[in-house]
Tab-separated table of C-alpha atoms and ligand atoms in Angstrom:
chain	number	residue	atom	x	y	z
A	1	MET	CA	-6.510	-26.897	-24.884
A	2	ALA	CA	-6.146	-29.361	-21.784
A	3	GLU	CA	-7.976	-32.220	-21.933
A	4	VAL	CA	-10.723	-32.253	-19.333
A	5	GLY	CA	-11.457	-35.374	-17.601
A	6	LYS	CA	-11.990	-37.472	-14.583
A	7	ASP	CA	-10.042	-40.381	-15.555
A	8	ILE	CA	-7.779	-40.497	-12.190
A	9	ASN	CA	-5.843	-43.643	-14.165
A	10	LYS	CA	-5.011	-41.121	-16.261
A	11	ALA	CA	-3.776	-38.412	-14.464
A	12	LYS	CA	-1.888	-41.659	-12.451
A	13	HIS	CA	0.654	-42.211	-16.005
A	14	LEU	CA	0.418	-37.809	-16.705
A	15	LEU	CA	1.810	-37.656	-13.500
A	16	GLU	CA	4.606	-41.077	-13.372
A	17	ARG	CA	6.202	-39.713	-16.419
A	18	GLY	CA	6.598	-36.062	-14.929
A	19	ASP	CA	3.769	-34.244	-16.554
A	20	LEU	CA	1.661	-31.966	-14.747
A	21	VAL	CA	-2.138	-32.323	-14.094
A	22	ALA	CA	-4.500	-29.435	-12.619
A	23	ILE	CA	-5.781	-31.613	-9.828
A	24	PRO	CA	-9.430	-30.667	-7.626
A	25	THR	CA	-8.990	-30.620	-3.637
A	26	GLU	CA	-11.510	-29.146	-0.939
A	27	THR	CA	-10.000	-25.587	-1.537
A	28	VAL	CA	-8.432	-24.486	-4.770
A	29	TYR	CA	-7.219	-26.179	-8.156
A	30	GLY	CA	-3.750	-26.858	-7.808
A	31	LEU	CA	-0.912	-27.904	-10.862
A	32	ALA	CA	0.544	-31.173	-9.593
A	33	GLY	CA	3.650	-32.702	-10.360
A	34	ASN	CA	5.215	-35.820	-8.889
A	35	ALA	CA	7.114	-33.664	-5.580
A	36	LEU	CA	10.348	-35.658	-6.203
A	37	ASP	CA	11.442	-35.198	-9.725
A	38	ILE	CA	13.397	-31.740	-10.050
A	39	GLN	CA	11.837	-31.846	-13.764
A	40	ALA	CA	8.056	-32.033	-12.569
A	41	VAL	CA	9.933	-29.341	-10.449
A	42	THR	CA	10.485	-26.659	-13.153
A	43	SER	CA	8.098	-27.323	-14.811
A	44	ILE	CA	5.357	-26.076	-12.386
A	45	PHE	CA	7.463	-23.039	-11.696
A	46	LYS	CA	7.555	-22.617	-15.679
A	47	ALA	CA	3.908	-22.654	-16.167
A	48	LYS	CA	3.158	-20.367	-13.453
A	49	ASP	CA	5.804	-17.928	-13.817
A	50	ARG	CA	6.208	-18.702	-9.834
A	51	PRO	CA	9.246	-16.973	-8.950
A	52	GLU	CA	11.636	-19.833	-7.617
A	53	PHE	CA	11.863	-18.512	-3.864
A	54	ASP	CA	8.517	-19.158	-3.331
A	55	PRO	CA	8.036	-22.748	-2.443
A	56	LEU	CA	5.281	-25.048	-2.699
A	57	ILE	CA	3.864	-27.262	-0.861
A	58	VAL	CA	3.618	-31.284	-1.073
A	59	HIS	CA	0.527	-33.292	-1.055
A	60	VAL	CA	0.101	-36.223	0.564
A	61	SER	CA	-2.791	-39.296	1.365
A	62	SER	CA	-2.313	-39.195	4.439
A	63	LEU	CA	-0.312	-39.081	7.991
A	64	GLU	CA	1.777	-42.959	7.771
A	65	LYS	CA	2.949	-41.116	4.826
A	66	VAL	CA	4.663	-37.622	5.902
A	67	LYS	CA	7.475	-39.990	8.165
A	68	ARG	CA	8.684	-41.009	4.537
A	69	TYR	CA	9.916	-37.038	3.613
A	70	CYS	CA	10.337	-35.307	7.367
A	71	VAL	CA	11.455	-35.586	10.312
A	72	GLY	CA	10.923	-34.631	14.168
A	73	ILE	CA	7.309	-33.806	13.378
A	74	PRO	CA	6.310	-31.861	16.753
A	75	PRO	CA	3.569	-33.198	19.066
A	76	LYS	CA	0.980	-30.974	18.639
A	77	ALA	CA	1.536	-30.909	14.741
A	78	ASN	CA	0.823	-34.831	14.898
A	79	GLU	CA	-2.484	-33.282	16.558
A	80	LEU	CA	-3.736	-30.783	14.251
A	81	ALA	CA	-3.075	-33.416	11.641
A	82	GLU	CA	-5.400	-36.075	12.909
A	83	ALA	CA	-7.854	-33.688	14.304
A	84	PHE	CA	-8.260	-31.651	10.806
A	85	TRP	CA	-6.383	-33.942	7.633
A	86	PRO	CA	-7.887	-34.711	5.111
A	87	GLY	CA	-8.582	-31.121	5.424
A	88	PRO	CA	-7.492	-27.616	4.703
A	89	LEU	CA	-4.519	-27.426	6.640
A	90	THR	CA	-1.279	-26.879	5.646
A	91	ILE	CA	1.590	-27.836	8.305
A	92	LEU	CA	5.715	-26.878	8.119
A	93	LEU	CA	7.782	-29.879	9.019
A	94	GLU	CA	11.163	-30.203	8.935
A	95	ARG	CA	12.290	-31.928	5.124
A	96	LYS	CA	13.969	-34.656	4.754
A	97	ASP	CA	16.613	-34.951	1.847
A	98	VAL	CA	14.206	-36.035	-0.487
A	99	ILE	CA	12.629	-33.244	-0.820
A	100	PRO	CA	14.383	-31.207	-3.763
A	101	ASP	CA	15.523	-27.851	-2.345
A	102	LEU	CA	13.498	-26.353	-5.204
A	103	VAL	CA	10.527	-27.658	-3.566
A	104	THR	CA	10.777	-25.724	-0.746
A	105	ALA	CA	12.774	-22.798	-1.978
A	106	GLY	CA	16.379	-23.777	0.189
A	107	LEU	CA	13.699	-23.393	3.539
A	108	PRO	CA	14.672	-26.624	6.091
A	109	THR	CA	10.734	-26.721	6.534
A	110	VAL	CA	8.779	-28.022	3.964
A	111	GLY	CA	4.711	-27.276	4.045
A	112	ILE	CA	2.317	-30.738	3.836
A	113	ARG	CA	-0.929	-30.856	3.352
A	114	CYS	CA	-3.271	-33.826	3.547
A	115	PRO	CA	-6.263	-32.680	0.884
A	116	ASN	CA	-9.817	-33.510	1.547
A	117	HIS	CA	-11.996	-34.541	-2.524
A	118	PRO	CA	-12.083	-38.098	-3.055
A	119	LEU	CA	-11.067	-37.392	-6.724
A	120	THR	CA	-7.289	-36.209	-5.748
A	121	SER	CA	-7.095	-38.604	-1.945
A	122	GLN	CA	-7.837	-41.508	-4.577
A	123	LEU	CA	-4.981	-40.651	-6.997
A	124	LEU	CA	-2.624	-39.988	-4.137
A	125	LYS	CA	-3.130	-43.664	-2.941
A	126	THR	CA	-2.196	-44.580	-6.198
A	127	LEU	CA	1.049	-42.989	-6.874
A	128	ASP	CA	4.349	-43.849	-4.960
A	129	PHE	CA	5.158	-39.817	-4.656
A	130	PRO	CA	4.041	-36.988	-3.260
A	131	LEU	CA	2.263	-33.919	-5.762
A	132	ALA	CA	3.968	-30.704	-5.389
A	133	ALA	CA	0.908	-28.631	-5.987
A	134	PRO	CA	0.421	-24.653	-5.522
A	135	SER	CA	-2.896	-23.018	-6.776
A	136	ALA	CA	-3.426	-23.331	-10.275
A	137	ASN	CA	-2.836	-19.624	-11.759
A	138	PRO	CA	-0.327	-17.604	-12.797
A	139	PHE	CA	1.411	-16.302	-9.901
A	140	GLY	CA	-0.368	-14.009	-8.639
A	141	TYR	CA	-3.557	-14.560	-9.827
A	142	VAL	CA	-6.546	-15.179	-7.882
A	143	SER	CA	-6.787	-19.108	-7.255
A	144	PRO	CA	-8.417	-21.741	-9.483
A	145	THR	CA	-12.038	-22.945	-8.125
A	146	THR	CA	-13.816	-24.839	-11.010
A	147	PRO	CA	-12.063	-26.459	-13.896
A	148	GLN	CA	-12.844	-23.868	-15.985
A	149	HIS	CA	-10.384	-21.647	-14.657
A	150	VAL	CA	-7.805	-23.499	-14.725
A	151	GLN	CA	-8.630	-24.046	-18.807
A	152	ASP	CA	-8.617	-20.354	-18.892
A	153	GLN	CA	-5.065	-19.531	-18.075
A	154	LEU	CA	-3.602	-22.888	-17.793
A	155	GLY	CA	-5.209	-24.964	-20.665
A	156	GLU	CA	-1.944	-24.085	-23.293
A	157	LYS	CA	0.056	-25.403	-21.175
A	158	ILE	CA	-1.080	-28.957	-19.438
A	159	PRO	CA	-2.053	-31.991	-20.614
A	160	TYR	CA	-5.226	-32.640	-18.754
A	161	ILE	CA	-7.493	-31.311	-16.293
A	162	LEU	CA	-8.655	-34.376	-13.871
A	163	ASP	CA	-12.510	-32.785	-12.894
A	164	GLY	CA	-13.427	-32.604	-9.818
A	165	GLY	CA	-16.103	-29.759	-10.076
A	166	ARG	CA	-16.212	-26.770	-8.197
A	167	CYS	CA	-14.241	-26.319	-4.837
A	168	GLU	CA	-16.138	-26.579	-1.896
A	169	ILE	CA	-14.142	-24.158	0.436
A	170	GLY	CA	-12.929	-21.982	-2.368
A	171	VAL	CA	-9.819	-20.498	-0.558
A	172	GLU	CA	-6.682	-21.926	0.188
A	173	SER	CA	-5.569	-23.797	3.374
A	174	THR	CA	-4.748	-22.026	6.664
A	175	ILE	CA	-0.617	-23.096	7.339
A	176	VAL	CA	0.905	-22.937	10.477
A	177	GLY	CA	4.078	-23.601	11.360
A	178	PHE	CA	6.278	-24.720	14.375
A	179	PRO	CA	9.191	-21.849	15.001
A	180	ASP	CA	8.252	-22.702	18.643
A	181	ASP	CA	5.942	-25.111	20.562
A	182	ALA	CA	3.181	-22.278	20.259
A	183	GLY	CA	3.200	-22.847	16.317
A	184	THR	CA	2.264	-20.443	14.282
A	185	ILE	CA	0.057	-18.997	11.210
A	186	TYR	CA	1.290	-17.939	8.421
A	187	ARG	CA	-1.699	-17.918	6.388
A	188	LEU	CA	-5.519	-17.536	7.114
A	189	GLY	CA	-7.139	-19.933	5.339
A	190	GLY	CA	-10.008	-22.199	4.729
A	191	LEU	CA	-9.304	-23.690	8.633
A	192	ASP	CA	-11.007	-21.891	11.269
A	193	ILE	CA	-8.363	-20.355	13.519
A	194	GLU	CA	-10.253	-20.399	16.673
A	195	GLU	CA	-10.854	-24.408	15.422
A	196	ILE	CA	-6.752	-24.629	15.736
A	197	GLU	CA	-6.526	-23.088	19.361
A	198	LYS	CA	-9.588	-25.412	20.355
A	199	VAL	CA	-6.698	-28.641	19.924
A	200	ILE	CA	-3.737	-26.669	20.298
A	201	GLY	CA	-4.230	-23.722	21.832
A	202	LYS	CA	-3.085	-19.920	21.480
A	203	VAL	CA	-1.444	-19.759	18.337
A	204	ASN	CA	0.924	-17.425	17.081
A	205	PHE	CA	0.251	-14.939	13.464
A	206	GLN	CA	3.007	-13.651	10.978
A	207	LEU	CA	0.919	-13.223	8.483
A	208	ASN	CA	2.400	-9.866	6.883
A	209	ILE	CA	6.032	-9.592	6.696
A	210	SER	CA	6.349	-7.983	2.494
A	211	SER	CA	9.785	-7.362	3.201
A	212	ASN	CA	11.086	-10.941	3.689
A	213	PRO	CA	8.074	-12.887	2.422
A	214	ARG	CA	8.668	-16.481	4.379
A	215	ALA	CA	4.969	-17.394	2.041
A	216	PRO	CA	4.099	-14.982	-0.930
A	217	GLY	CA	1.250	-15.922	0.510
A	218	GLN	CA	1.761	-13.003	2.242
A	219	LEU	CA	2.977	-10.624	-0.021
A	220	GLN	CA	0.599	-7.247	0.545
A	221	SER	CA	-0.149	-7.949	-3.401
A	222	HIS	CA	-1.174	-11.084	-4.161
A	223	TYR	CA	-4.985	-13.258	-5.293
A	224	ALA	CA	-4.991	-10.013	-6.896
A	225	PRO	CA	-7.260	-9.811	-10.367
A	226	GLY	CA	-5.924	-7.908	-13.348
A	227	LYS	CA	-8.489	-4.426	-12.634
A	228	LYS	CA	-7.927	-1.980	-9.858
A	229	LEU	CA	-10.006	-2.978	-6.690
A	230	TYR	CA	-11.189	-0.556	-3.848
A	231	LEU	CA	-11.928	-1.737	-0.735
A	232	GLY	CA	-14.225	0.449	1.625
A	233	ASN	CA	-17.788	1.125	2.333
A	234	ILE	CA	-19.305	0.345	-0.848
A	235	ASP	CA	-21.689	3.199	-0.625
A	236	GLU	CA	-18.832	6.241	-0.565
A	237	LEU	CA	-16.956	4.474	-3.172
A	238	LEU	CA	-19.171	4.872	-5.447
A	239	ALA	CA	-19.766	8.731	-5.314
A	240	LYS	CA	-16.556	8.556	-6.729
A	241	PHE	CA	-16.587	7.501	-10.189
A	242	ARG	CA	-18.863	6.815	-12.797
A	243	LYS	CA	-21.761	3.993	-12.477
A	244	GLU	CA	-20.760	2.862	-16.098
A	245	ASP	CA	-17.231	2.179	-15.225
A	246	VAL	CA	-17.533	-0.068	-11.882
A	247	GLY	CA	-18.192	-3.632	-10.363
A	248	ILE	CA	-18.922	-4.212	-7.135
A	249	LEU	CA	-18.557	-7.226	-5.003
A	250	SER	CA	-20.571	-6.878	-1.753
A	251	PHE	CA	-20.830	-9.114	0.655
A	252	GLN	CA	-24.589	-9.321	1.157
A	253	LYS	CA	-26.560	-6.069	0.009
A	254	ASP	CA	-27.546	-5.604	-3.395
A	255	PHE	CA	-26.897	-2.728	-5.471
A	256	HIS	CA	-29.069	-3.545	-8.232
A	257	MET	CA	-26.082	-2.332	-10.772
A	258	LYS	CA	-25.693	-4.112	-13.682
A	259	HIS	CA	-21.688	-5.663	-13.055
A	260	GLN	CA	-22.259	-6.678	-9.092
A	261	TYR	CA	-21.641	-10.130	-7.824
A	262	ILE	CA	-22.751	-10.484	-3.939
A	263	LEU	CA	-20.972	-13.074	-2.328
A	264	SER	CA	-24.024	-14.424	-0.051
A	265	ARG	CA	-27.456	-13.097	0.099
A	266	ASN	CA	-28.199	-14.856	2.853
A	267	GLY	CA	-24.826	-13.679	4.788
A	268	SER	CA	-23.056	-17.587	5.073
A	269	LEU	CA	-19.530	-16.725	5.302
A	270	GLU	CA	-18.954	-20.498	3.449
A	271	GLU	CA	-21.039	-19.362	0.832
A	272	ALA	CA	-18.876	-16.513	0.060
A	273	ALA	CA	-15.723	-17.842	0.799
A	274	GLN	CA	-17.488	-20.278	-2.545
A	275	HIS	CA	-18.056	-17.653	-4.376
A	276	LEU	CA	-14.788	-15.244	-3.825
A	277	PHE	CA	-12.746	-16.375	-6.384
A	278	SER	CA	-15.088	-16.731	-9.026
A	279	SER	CA	-16.927	-13.110	-9.072
A	280	LEU	CA	-13.300	-11.792	-9.027
A	281	ARG	CA	-12.377	-13.602	-12.018
A	282	MET	CA	-16.069	-12.750	-13.246
A	283	LEU	CA	-15.325	-8.901	-13.073
A	284	ASP	CA	-12.134	-8.608	-13.691
A	285	ASN	CA	-13.462	-10.238	-17.585
A	286	GLU	CA	-16.670	-7.335	-17.779
A	287	PRO	CA	-16.644	-3.966	-19.105
A	288	VAL	CA	-15.755	-2.541	-15.886
A	289	SER	CA	-12.381	-0.738	-14.663
A	290	VAL	CA	-13.093	-1.168	-11.289
A	291	ILE	CA	-14.013	-3.193	-9.270
A	292	LEU	CA	-15.318	-1.814	-5.913
A	293	ALA	CA	-15.397	-4.360	-2.833
A	294	GLU	CA	-16.307	-4.328	0.425
A	295	LEU	CA	-14.859	-6.443	3.512
A	296	VAL	CA	-17.360	-9.319	5.286
A	297	PRO	CA	-17.569	-9.749	8.931
A	298	ASP	CA	-13.815	-10.397	10.351
A	299	VAL	CA	-14.751	-13.868	11.931
A	300	GLY	CA	-14.038	-17.607	10.785
A	301	LEU	CA	-13.587	-17.649	7.374
A	302	GLY	CA	-13.922	-14.302	7.036
A	303	LYS	CA	-11.055	-13.278	8.288
A	304	ALA	CA	-9.749	-15.260	5.179
A	305	ILE	CA	-12.029	-14.115	2.994
A	306	ASN	CA	-11.096	-10.325	4.255
A	307	ASP	CA	-7.409	-11.285	4.056
A	308	ARG	CA	-7.327	-12.066	0.831
A	309	LEU	CA	-9.690	-8.914	-0.425
A	310	ARG	CA	-7.055	-6.553	1.536
A	311	ARG	CA	-3.989	-8.354	-1.178
A	312	ALA	CA	-6.425	-7.996	-4.020
A	313	ALA	CA	-6.667	-4.528	-3.290
A	314	GLY	CA	-3.291	-4.435	-2.355
A	315	ALA	CA	-1.341	-1.820	-4.721
A	316	ARG	CA	0.915	-3.243	-7.353
B	1	LIG	O1	-4.984	-24.903	-0.002
B	1	LIG	C1	-3.803	-24.896	-0.909
B	1	LIG	O2	-3.128	-24.593	0.453
B	1	LIG	C2	-3.806	-24.803	-2.265
B	1	LIG	C3	-4.255	-26.135	-2.697
B	1	LIG	C4	-3.694	-26.475	-4.085
B	1	LIG	O3	-3.606	-27.371	-1.878
B	1	LIG	N1	-2.521	-24.643	-2.561
B	1	LIG	C5	-1.931	-23.191	-3.009
B	1	LIG	O4	0.033	-23.697	-2.944
B	1	LIG	O5	-2.308	-22.775	-2.267
B	1	LIG	P1	0.069	-22.162	-3.032
B	1	LIG	O6	1.548	-22.274	-3.813
B	1	LIG	O7	-0.234	-21.136	-3.855
B	1	LIG	O8	0.311	-21.765	-2.393
B	1	LIG	C6	1.459	-21.829	-1.057
B	1	LIG	C7	1.781	-20.879	-0.172
B	1	LIG	C8	2.976	-19.741	-0.813
B	1	LIG	O9	2.493	-18.518	-0.325
B	1	LIG	C9	4.080	-20.681	-0.431
B	1	LIG	O10	5.132	-19.979	0.293
B	1	LIG	C10	3.643	-21.522	1.022
B	1	LIG	O11	3.035	-21.591	1.297
B	1	LIG	N2	4.991	-21.726	1.358
B	1	LIG	C11	5.446	-23.506	0.860
B	1	LIG	N3	6.356	-23.867	1.888
B	1	LIG	C12	6.375	-22.598	2.616
B	1	LIG	C13	7.228	-22.940	3.899
B	1	LIG	N4	8.219	-24.021	3.549
B	1	LIG	N5	7.876	-22.115	4.755
B	1	LIG	C14	6.986	-20.766	4.174
B	1	LIG	N6	6.003	-21.218	3.486
B	1	LIG	C15	5.707	-21.661	2.685
B	2	LIG	MG1	-1.134	-19.638	-4.988
């Protein structure tokens, strides 16, 4: 079992000697290691059982630090960082050679993010290297939003979980890159597209190219629970299964079932995002054989929630 605590110094010392530490962010927990140390980065891939073609996001304490690791930062990327960092936005930037190939899976760009969590911000400030940190879950599974989620799946593989409580946003960062001047969204996430477009104007989208994923977060089946998840009208789906076999994940409605989670009774998308991954985990652990779920309104954060639900339902 990993030790769980709020000791930033302990986290710092472990990271400095090349060990991994789970860190809290406002989106989900990350599995962090020194991004400049190939050994540490290798152990991240191993602990997650993650294929090496899937690049990692590098976390920094401020925009200033980015110049050490990246070149030719486009003006719009700068504007987004100024507007939304620290926050749930990852920006793909042209990397310098100090960033190992392994981190970016050989890509010329590196995903950079400045997370917004007091413990992790403080930790990043005390370190003289950035932290590579994918979500702290086994590859393909639902991301963790509490220290216990990390403990349940990776507790045997890491020495320390920095306890920052439950993640405030609950879905991963939005990923934007600049293959051209306009900017392209590669993953829907905690930062609303409308907010981004207010700052840099209309963006393009490249969300689902499962044949040649630039980001495996774009794979059709990802962020998935172990059980088969059916997405649709829950009343109609219920007619097709034995009641004892199903777990329900609804947005607002109470289906009065034994195994059900309601994302937000009052219809708040923020609350729904916060509860999404923990509800999927709980349903996965209950004695049901399938999960029936419905989409939420497709606006704002709802877009990221629906994206995760569709991927959770993706055929495996
Ligand atoms: O909110 C988040 O972003 C969390 C927290 C811990 O920061 N991290 C996270 O990391 O979700 P991960 O590794 O689970 O997802 C990162 C996604 C992957 O789908 C990866 O393929 C994509 O970002 N990615 C990273 N670097 C990339 C690059 N250079 N080009 C394209 N996609 C990239
Ligand atoms: Mg992930």
